[in-house]
Coordinates of C-alpha atoms in Angstrom, one line a residue:
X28 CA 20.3 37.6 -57.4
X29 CA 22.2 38.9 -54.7
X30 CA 24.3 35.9 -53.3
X31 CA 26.4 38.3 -50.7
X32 CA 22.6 38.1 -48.8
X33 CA 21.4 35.2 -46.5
X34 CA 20.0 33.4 -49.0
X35 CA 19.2 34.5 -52.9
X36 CA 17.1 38.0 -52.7
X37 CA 14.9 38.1 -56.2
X38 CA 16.0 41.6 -57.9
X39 CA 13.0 43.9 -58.8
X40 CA 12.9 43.2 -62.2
X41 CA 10.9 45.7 -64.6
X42 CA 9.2 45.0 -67.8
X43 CA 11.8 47.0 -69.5
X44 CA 14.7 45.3 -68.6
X45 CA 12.9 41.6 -69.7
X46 CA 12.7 43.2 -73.2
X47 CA 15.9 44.2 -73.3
X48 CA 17.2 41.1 -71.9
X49 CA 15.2 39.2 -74.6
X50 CA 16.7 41.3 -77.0
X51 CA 20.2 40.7 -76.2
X52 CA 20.2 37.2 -75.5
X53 CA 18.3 36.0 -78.8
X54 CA 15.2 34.4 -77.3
X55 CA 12.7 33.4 -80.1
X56 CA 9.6 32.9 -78.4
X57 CA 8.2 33.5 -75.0
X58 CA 6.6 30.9 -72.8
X59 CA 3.6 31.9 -70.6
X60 CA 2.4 29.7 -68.0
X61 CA -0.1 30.1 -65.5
X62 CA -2.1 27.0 -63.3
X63 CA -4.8 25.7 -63.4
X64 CA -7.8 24.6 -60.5
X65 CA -6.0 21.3 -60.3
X66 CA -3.0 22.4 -60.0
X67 CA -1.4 21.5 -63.8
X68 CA 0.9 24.1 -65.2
X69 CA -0.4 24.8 -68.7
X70 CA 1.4 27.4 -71.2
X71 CA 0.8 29.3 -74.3
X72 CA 4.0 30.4 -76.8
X73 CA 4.3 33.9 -78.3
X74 CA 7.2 34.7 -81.0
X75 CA 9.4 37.1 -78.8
X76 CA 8.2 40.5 -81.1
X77 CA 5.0 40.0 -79.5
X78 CA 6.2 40.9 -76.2
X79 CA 6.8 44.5 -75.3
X80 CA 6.3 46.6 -72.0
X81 CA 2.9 47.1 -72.6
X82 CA 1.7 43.6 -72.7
X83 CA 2.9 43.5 -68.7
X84 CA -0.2 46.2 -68.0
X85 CA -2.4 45.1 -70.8
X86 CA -2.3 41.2 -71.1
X87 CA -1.5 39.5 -73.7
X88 CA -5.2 38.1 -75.0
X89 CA -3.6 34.3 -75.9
X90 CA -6.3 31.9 -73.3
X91 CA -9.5 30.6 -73.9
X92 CA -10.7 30.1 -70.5
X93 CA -13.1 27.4 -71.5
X94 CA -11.0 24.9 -72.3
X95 CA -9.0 24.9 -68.7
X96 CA -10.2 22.6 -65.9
X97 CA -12.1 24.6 -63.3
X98 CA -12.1 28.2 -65.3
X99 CA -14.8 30.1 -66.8
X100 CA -17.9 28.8 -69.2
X101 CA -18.1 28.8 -72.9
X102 CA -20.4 31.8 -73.2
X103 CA -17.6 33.8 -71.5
X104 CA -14.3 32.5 -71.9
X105 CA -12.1 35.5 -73.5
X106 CA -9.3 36.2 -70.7
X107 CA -5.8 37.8 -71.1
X108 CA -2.4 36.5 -69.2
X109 CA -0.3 39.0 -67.5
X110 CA 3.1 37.8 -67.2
X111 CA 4.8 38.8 -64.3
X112 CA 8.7 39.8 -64.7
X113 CA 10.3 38.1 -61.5
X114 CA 9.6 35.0 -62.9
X115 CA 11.2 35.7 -65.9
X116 CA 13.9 32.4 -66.5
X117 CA 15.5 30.9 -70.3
X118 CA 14.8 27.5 -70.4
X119 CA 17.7 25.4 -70.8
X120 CA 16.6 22.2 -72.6
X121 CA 14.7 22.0 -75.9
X122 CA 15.9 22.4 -79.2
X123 CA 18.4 25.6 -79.4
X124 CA 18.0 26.8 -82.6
X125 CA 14.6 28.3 -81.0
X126 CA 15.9 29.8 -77.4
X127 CA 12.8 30.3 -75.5
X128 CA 12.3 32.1 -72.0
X129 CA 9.1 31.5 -69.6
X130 CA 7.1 33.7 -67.2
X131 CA 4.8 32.4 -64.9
X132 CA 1.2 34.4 -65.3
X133 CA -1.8 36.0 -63.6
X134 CA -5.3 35.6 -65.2
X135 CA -7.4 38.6 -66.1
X136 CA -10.3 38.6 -67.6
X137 CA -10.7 40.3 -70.8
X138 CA -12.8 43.5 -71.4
X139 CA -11.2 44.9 -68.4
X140 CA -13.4 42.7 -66.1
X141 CA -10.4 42.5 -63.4
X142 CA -8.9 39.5 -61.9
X143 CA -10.0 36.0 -62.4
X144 CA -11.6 34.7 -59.0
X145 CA -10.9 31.1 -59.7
X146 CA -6.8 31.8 -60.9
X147 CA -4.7 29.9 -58.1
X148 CA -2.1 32.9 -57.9
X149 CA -4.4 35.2 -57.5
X150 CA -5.7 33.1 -54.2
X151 CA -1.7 32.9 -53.2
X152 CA -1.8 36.5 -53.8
X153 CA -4.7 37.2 -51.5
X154 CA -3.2 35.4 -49.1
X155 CA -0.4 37.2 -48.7
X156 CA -2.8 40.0 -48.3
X157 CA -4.5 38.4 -45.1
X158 CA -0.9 37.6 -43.2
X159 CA -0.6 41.6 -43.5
X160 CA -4.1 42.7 -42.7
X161 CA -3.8 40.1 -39.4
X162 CA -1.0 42.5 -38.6
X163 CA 2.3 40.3 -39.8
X164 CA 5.0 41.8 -42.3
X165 CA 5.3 38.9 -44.4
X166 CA 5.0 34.6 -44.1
X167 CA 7.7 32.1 -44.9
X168 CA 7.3 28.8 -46.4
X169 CA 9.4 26.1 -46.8
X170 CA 8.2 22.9 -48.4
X171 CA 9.8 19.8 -48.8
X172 CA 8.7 17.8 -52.0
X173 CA 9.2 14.1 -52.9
X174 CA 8.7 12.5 -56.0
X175 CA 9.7 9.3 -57.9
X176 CA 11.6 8.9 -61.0
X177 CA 11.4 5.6 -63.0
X178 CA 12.7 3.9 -66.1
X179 CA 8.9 3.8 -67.6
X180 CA 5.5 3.3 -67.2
X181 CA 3.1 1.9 -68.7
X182 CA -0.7 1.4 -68.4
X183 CA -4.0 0.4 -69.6
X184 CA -7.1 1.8 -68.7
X185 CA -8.9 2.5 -71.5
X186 CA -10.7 -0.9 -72.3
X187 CA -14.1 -1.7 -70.4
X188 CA -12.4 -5.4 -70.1
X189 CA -8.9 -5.2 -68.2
X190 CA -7.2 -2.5 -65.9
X191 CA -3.4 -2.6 -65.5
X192 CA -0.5 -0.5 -64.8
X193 CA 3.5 -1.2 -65.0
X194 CA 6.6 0.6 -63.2
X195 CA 10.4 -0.2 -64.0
X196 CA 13.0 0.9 -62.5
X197 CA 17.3 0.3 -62.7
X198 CA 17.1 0.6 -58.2
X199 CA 13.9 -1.7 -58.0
X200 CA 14.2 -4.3 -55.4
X201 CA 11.4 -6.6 -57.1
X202 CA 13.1 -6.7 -60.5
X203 CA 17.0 -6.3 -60.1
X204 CA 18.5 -5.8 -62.8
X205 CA 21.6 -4.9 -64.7
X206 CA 24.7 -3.7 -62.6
X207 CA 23.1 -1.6 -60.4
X208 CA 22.7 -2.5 -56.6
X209 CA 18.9 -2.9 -55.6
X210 CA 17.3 -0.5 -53.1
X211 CA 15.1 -2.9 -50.5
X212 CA 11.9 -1.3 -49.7
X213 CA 12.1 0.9 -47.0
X214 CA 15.8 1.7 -47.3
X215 CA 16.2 4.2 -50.1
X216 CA 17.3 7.1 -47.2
X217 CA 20.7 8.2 -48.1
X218 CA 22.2 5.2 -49.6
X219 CA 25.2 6.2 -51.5
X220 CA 25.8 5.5 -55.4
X221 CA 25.9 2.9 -57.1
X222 CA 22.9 2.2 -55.3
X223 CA 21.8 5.4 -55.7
X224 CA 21.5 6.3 -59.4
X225 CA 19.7 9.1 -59.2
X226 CA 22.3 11.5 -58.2
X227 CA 23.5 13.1 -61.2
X228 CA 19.9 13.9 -62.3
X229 CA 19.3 15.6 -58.6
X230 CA 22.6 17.5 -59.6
X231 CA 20.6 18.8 -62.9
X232 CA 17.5 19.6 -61.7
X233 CA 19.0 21.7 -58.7
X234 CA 21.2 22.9 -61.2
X235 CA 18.6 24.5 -63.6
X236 CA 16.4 25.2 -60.7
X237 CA 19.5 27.7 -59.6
X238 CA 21.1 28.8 -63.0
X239 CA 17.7 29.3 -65.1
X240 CA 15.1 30.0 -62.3
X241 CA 16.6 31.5 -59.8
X242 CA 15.6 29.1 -57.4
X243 CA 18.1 27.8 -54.9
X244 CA 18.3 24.5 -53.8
X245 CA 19.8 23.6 -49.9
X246 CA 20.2 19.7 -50.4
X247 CA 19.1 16.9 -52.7
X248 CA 18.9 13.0 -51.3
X249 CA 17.6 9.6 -51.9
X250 CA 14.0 9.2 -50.4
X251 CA 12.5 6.2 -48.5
X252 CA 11.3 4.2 -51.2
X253 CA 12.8 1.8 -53.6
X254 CA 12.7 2.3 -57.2
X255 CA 13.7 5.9 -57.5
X256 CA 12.1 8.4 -54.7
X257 CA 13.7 11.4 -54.8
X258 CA 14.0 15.0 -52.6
X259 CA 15.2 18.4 -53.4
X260 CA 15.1 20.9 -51.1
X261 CA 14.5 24.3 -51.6
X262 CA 15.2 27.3 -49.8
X263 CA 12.4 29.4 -47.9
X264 CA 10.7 31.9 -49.6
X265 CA 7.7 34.2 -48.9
X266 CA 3.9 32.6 -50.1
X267 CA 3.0 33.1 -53.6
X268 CA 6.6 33.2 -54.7
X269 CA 7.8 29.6 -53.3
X270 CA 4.2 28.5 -54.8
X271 CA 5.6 29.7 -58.2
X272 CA 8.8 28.0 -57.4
X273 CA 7.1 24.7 -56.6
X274 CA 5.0 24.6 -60.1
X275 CA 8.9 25.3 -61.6
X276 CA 10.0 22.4 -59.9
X277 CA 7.4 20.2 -60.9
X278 CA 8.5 21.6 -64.1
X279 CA 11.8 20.8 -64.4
X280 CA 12.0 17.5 -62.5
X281 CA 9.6 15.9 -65.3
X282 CA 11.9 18.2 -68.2
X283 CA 15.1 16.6 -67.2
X284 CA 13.7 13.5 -66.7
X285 CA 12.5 13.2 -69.6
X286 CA 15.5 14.2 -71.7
X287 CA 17.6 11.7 -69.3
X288 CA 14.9 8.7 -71.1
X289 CA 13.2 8.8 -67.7
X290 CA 9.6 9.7 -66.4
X291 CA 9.0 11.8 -63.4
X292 CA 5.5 11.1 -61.7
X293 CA 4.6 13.6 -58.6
X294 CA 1.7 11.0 -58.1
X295 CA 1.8 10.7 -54.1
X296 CA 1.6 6.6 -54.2
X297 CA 2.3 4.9 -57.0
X298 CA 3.8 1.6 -55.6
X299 CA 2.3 -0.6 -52.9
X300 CA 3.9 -1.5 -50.1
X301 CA 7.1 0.8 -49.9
X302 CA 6.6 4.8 -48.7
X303 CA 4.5 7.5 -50.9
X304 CA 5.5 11.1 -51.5
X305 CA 4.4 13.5 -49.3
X306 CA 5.2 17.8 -49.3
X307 CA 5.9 18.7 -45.5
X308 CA 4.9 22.1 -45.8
X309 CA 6.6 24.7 -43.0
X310 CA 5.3 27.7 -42.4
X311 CA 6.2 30.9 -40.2
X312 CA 4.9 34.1 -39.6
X313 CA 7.2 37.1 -39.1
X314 CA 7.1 41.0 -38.0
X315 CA 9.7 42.7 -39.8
X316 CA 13.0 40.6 -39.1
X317 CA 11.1 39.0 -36.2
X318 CA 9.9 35.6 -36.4
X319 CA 6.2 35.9 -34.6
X320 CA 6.4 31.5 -33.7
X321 CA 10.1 32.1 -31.7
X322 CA 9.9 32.5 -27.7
X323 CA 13.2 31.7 -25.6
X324 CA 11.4 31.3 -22.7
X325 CA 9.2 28.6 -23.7
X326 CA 10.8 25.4 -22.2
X327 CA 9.0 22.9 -24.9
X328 CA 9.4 23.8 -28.3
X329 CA 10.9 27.9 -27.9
X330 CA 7.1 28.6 -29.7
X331 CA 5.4 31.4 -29.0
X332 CA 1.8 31.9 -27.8
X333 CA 1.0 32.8 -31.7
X334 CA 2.5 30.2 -32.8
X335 CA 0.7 28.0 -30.7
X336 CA -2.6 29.6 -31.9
X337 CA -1.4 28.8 -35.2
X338 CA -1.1 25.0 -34.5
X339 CA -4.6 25.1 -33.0
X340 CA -6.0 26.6 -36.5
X341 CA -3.9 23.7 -38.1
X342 CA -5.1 21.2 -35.9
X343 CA -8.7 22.5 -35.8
X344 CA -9.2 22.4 -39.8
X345 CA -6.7 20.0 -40.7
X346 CA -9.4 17.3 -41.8
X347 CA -11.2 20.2 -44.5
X348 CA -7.5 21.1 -45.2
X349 CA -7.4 17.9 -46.8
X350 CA -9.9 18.7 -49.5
X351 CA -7.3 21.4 -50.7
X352 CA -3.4 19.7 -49.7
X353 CA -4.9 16.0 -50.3
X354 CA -6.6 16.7 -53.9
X355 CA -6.7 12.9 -55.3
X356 CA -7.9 10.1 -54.9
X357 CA -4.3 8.3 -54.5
X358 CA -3.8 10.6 -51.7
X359 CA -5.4 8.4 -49.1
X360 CA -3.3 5.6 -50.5
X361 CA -0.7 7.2 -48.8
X362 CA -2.2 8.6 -45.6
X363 CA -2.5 5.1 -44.1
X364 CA -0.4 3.7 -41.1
X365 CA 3.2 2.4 -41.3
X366 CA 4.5 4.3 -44.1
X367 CA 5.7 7.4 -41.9
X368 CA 2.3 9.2 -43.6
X369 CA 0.2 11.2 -40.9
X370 CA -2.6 9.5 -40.1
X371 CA -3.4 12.0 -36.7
X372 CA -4.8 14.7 -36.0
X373 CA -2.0 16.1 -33.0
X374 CA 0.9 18.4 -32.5
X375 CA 4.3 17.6 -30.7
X376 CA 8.1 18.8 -31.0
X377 CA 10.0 16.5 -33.2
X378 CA 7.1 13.8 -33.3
X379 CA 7.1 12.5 -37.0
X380 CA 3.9 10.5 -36.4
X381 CA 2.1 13.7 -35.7
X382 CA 0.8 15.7 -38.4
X383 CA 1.7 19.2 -37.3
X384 CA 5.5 19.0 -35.8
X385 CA 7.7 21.9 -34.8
X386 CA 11.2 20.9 -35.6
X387 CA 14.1 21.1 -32.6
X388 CA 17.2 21.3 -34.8
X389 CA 18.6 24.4 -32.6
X390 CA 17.4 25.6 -29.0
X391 CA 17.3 29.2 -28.1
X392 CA 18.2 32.1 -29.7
X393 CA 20.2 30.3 -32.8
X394 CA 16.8 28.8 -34.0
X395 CA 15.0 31.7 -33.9
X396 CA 14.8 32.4 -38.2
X397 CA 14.0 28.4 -38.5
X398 CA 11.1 28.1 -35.8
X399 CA 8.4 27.4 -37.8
X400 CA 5.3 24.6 -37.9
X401 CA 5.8 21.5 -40.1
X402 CA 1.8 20.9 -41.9
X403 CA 2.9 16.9 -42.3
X404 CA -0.6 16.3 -43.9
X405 CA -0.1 17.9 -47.9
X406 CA 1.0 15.6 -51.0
X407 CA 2.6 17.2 -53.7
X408 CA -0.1 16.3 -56.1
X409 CA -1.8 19.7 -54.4
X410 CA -2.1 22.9 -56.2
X411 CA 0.7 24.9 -54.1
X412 CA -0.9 28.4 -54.3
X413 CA -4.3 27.2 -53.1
X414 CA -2.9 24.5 -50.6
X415 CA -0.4 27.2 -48.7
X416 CA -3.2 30.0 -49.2
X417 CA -5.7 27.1 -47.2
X418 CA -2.7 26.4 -44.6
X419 CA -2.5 30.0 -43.4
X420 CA -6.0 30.6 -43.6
X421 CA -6.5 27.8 -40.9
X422 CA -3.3 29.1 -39.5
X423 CA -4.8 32.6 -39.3
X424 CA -8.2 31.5 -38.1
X425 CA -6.7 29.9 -35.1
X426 CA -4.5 32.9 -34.0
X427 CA -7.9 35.1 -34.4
X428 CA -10.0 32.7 -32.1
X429 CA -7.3 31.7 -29.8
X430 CA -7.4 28.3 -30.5
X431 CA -5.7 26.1 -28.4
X432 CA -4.1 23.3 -29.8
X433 CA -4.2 21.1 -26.5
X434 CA -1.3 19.3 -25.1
X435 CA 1.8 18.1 -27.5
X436 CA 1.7 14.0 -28.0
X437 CA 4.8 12.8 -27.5
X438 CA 4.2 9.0 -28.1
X439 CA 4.6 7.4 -31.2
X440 CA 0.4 7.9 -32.0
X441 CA 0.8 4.9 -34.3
X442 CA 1.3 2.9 -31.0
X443 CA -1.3 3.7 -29.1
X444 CA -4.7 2.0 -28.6
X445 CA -7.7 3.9 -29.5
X446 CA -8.6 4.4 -26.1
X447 CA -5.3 5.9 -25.6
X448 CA -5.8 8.0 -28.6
X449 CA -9.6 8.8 -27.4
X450 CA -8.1 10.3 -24.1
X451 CA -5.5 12.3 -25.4
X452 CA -7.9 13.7 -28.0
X453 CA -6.3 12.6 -31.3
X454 CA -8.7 12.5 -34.2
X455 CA -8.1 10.7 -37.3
X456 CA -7.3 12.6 -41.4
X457 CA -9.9 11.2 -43.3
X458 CA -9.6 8.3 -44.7
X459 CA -10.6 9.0 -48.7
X460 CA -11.3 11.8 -51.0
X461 CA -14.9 11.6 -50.3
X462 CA -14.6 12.1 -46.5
X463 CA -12.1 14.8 -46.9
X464 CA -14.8 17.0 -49.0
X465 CA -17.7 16.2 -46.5
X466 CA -15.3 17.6 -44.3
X467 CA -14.9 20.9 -46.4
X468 CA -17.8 21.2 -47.1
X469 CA -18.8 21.5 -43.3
X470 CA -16.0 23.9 -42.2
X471 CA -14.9 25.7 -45.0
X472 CA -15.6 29.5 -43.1
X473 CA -12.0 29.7 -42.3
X474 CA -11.4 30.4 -46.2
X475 CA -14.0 33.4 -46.6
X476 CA -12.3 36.5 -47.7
X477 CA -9.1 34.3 -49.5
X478 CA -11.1 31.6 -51.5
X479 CA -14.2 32.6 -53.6
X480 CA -17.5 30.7 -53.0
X481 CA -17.3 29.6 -56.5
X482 CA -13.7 28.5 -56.3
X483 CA -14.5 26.1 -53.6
X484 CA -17.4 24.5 -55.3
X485 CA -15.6 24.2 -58.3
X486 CA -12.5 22.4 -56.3
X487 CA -15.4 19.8 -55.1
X488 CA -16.5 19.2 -58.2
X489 CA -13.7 18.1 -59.9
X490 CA -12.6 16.0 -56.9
X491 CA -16.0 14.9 -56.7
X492 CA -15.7 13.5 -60.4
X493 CA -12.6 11.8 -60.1
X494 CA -14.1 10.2 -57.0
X495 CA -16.7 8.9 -59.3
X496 CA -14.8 7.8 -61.9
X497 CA -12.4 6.1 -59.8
X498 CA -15.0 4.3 -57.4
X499 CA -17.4 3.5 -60.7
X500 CA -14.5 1.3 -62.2
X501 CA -13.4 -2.9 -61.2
X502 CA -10.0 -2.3 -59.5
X503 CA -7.6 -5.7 -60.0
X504 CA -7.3 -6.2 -56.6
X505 CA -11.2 -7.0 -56.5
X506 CA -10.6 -10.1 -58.8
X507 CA -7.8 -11.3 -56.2
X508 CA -10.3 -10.6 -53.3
X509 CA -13.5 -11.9 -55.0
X510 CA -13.8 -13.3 -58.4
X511 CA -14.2 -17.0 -56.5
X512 CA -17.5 -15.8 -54.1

């Protein structure tokens, strides 16, 4: 990586020098990973003398698509990974007597069939493909991911008779503890330690995210919540490679955690009553070194016309966007009011209860590179490639059609009556999994060309299962609420 550059700039890295390198440094066995419709990293291990240059071309012919949610049939199942050498990294944990390296994967099929329709990074891939046929050198991306690390978990769900679930946690405010300071709910932002005891294993995990992956970390804090929310931050990067970079760090925040006698959980709500995590995803569009959102002459937000277009697209198929950046069911615990979780469909400068914001952190010409739009809406539960290929699809879509995204709201939305909101033209995210797939289903044109037909009717079929397996079940609440009627 060159670090003389502003920021780290990936070196071309051919399959040559990855066999060399695993050569000289001793790896034993090679990790390939790829995603899956969901968006679960899975992996297969090959010893290291089954990797050679021509397995980069050929595919190594390791995955049984069958057995991977939202992937091919059982009649036709044989399908080959293709690792892809920039995302070549030695992982640091694990036992050392077995040093092991990982690569992150595209899906072929086998028999030289081509690419898999339904492989996520193929979808980030064609992405990347519309941004340049619309006439745009490249998009930037810049998401923000929260998550919460606790002491343990526990649950039962398996018996027909009794549901339950337990979290512990050192910080906790509802079961203090030991020496440590509790966190109150709603005050976990940037507390210090001891109060804080989560910043050594933020130090780690930006560490390994840097020195094994390559990927560079801008600042780590303290979240919101009690009981252990976390953030990293990462630094921009263009589409599919920050989606590869997000299913890393998903990677290695639950790897050190778990070494550390921790659990990491990137389940968007998991306590009641205190904030969720959400992934703010920002997003730009640029012409060569020129950012296509910047304009110093606009008085409001320095965005550009474009940019504004691309808000409208945002705005205009943000509730079908949902189906894709919103993928569970414990999403719409989160997107509900007074947890700082959009709940509106508007736009505005700075406006945190909006769900598409344009940051003000520098005015004119010194925040040209960071003019971008904030997507507020995603979770981090979403599949990156396929929830950042959906954004700028809508983005697209709305600079194509010159979609207007109205005037900003300026008001704190969660304020105002619905009459005020009626007027002003702010529409509501829906309010479950279920509504959010109607919605898709209904306006889901803006994907054509990126997203396969078969790829979105597999992603509402799996959501559309867990929908039914979560609605089918007694929830313990309901014995609180009813078991005296």
């Amino acid at each position: 990586f060159d670090k003389s550059a502003k920021g780290y700039v990936p070196r071309k890295r051919t399959p040559k020098q990855i066999v060399d390198v695993v050569a000289s440094k001793g790896i034993r066995f090679i990790d390939l990973q790829f995603t899956d419709v969901p968006g679960r990293s899975q992996h297969v291990t090959i010893p290291y003398n089954m990797l050679d240059e021509e397995a980069f071309e050929g595919g190594v012919p390791k995955l049984d698509g069958s057995s991977i949610k939202g992937f091919a049939e059982i009649f036709d199942s044989d399908m080959l990974l293709l690792p892809d050498p920039s995302t070549f990294g030695i992982i640091p944990w694990g036992d050392q007597r077995f040093p092991t390296a990982r690569m992150i994967c595209d899906v072929h099929w086998g028999y030289q069939k081509g690419r898999f329709s339904r492989d996520p990074r193929y979808i980030a891939q064609k992405a990347e493909d519309a941004v340049k046929a619309a006439g745009f050198t490249q998009s930037y991306w810049g998401p923000e991911m929260e998550f919460f690390v606790f002491d343990s978990v526990t649950w039962d769900v398996a018996s027909p008779f009794g549901t339950s679930y337990r979290i512990t946690s050192v910080e906790s405010a509802a079961e203090a503890r030991g020496t440590n300071y509790p966190i109150r709910f709603k005050e976990g932002y940037y507390p210090t330690p001891p109060s804080d005891t989560l910043q050594d294993y933020r130090s780690e995990v930006a560490y390994h995210l840097d020195e094994s992956f390559g990927i560079v970390n801008d600042a780590h804090h303290h979240e919101v919540a009690t009981a252990g929310q976390c953030e990293i931050n990462i630094y921009r990067d263009t589409l599919t490679p920050m989606a590869d970079s997000i299913m890393t760090y998903k990677y290695v925040v639950k790897n050190v955690a778990s070494n550390r006698g921790m659990i990491a959980t990137i389940m968007p709500k998991p306590i009641f009553g205190d904030n969720a995590s959400g992934m703010h995803v920002s997003s730009s569009l640029w012409k060569d070194d020129k950012n296509a959102f910047y304009d110093e002459k606009d008085e409001y937000a320095n965005l550009s016309q474009t940019g504004r277009y691309y808000v409208g697209g945002l705005l205009a198929h943000s509730r079908a966007l949902c189906a894709i950046t919103n993928p569970t069911t414990n999403s719409y615990r989160r997107l509900v009011p007074g947890y700082e979780a959009p709940v509106y469909v508007a736009w505005s400068r700075g406006n945190r209860s909006a769900n598409v914001r344009i940051p003000l952190h520098y005015k004119g010409k010194s925040g040209m590179k960071g003019k971008r739009a904030e997507f507020r809406t995603p979770d981090p539960s979403t599949n990156p490639y396929l929830a950042f290929a959906a954004i700028v699809s809508a983005g697209l879509d709305g600079i194509k059609h010159k979609l207007d995204p109205g005037d900003p709201v300026n008001q704190d939305i969660y304020e105002l009556t619905p009459k005020e909101r009626k007027e002003l033209g702010v529409r509501e995210l829906p309010g479950s999994l279920l509504e959010a797939i109607e919605s898709l289903k209904s306006d889901s044109a803006f994907l054509k060309g990126v997203f396969s037909d078969d790829l979105v009717e597999m992603m509402i079929e799996l959501e559309m299962a867990n929908y039914r397996a979560v609605s089918a079940r007694p929830h313990p609440y309901e014995f609180y609420l009813y078991f005296d009627i």
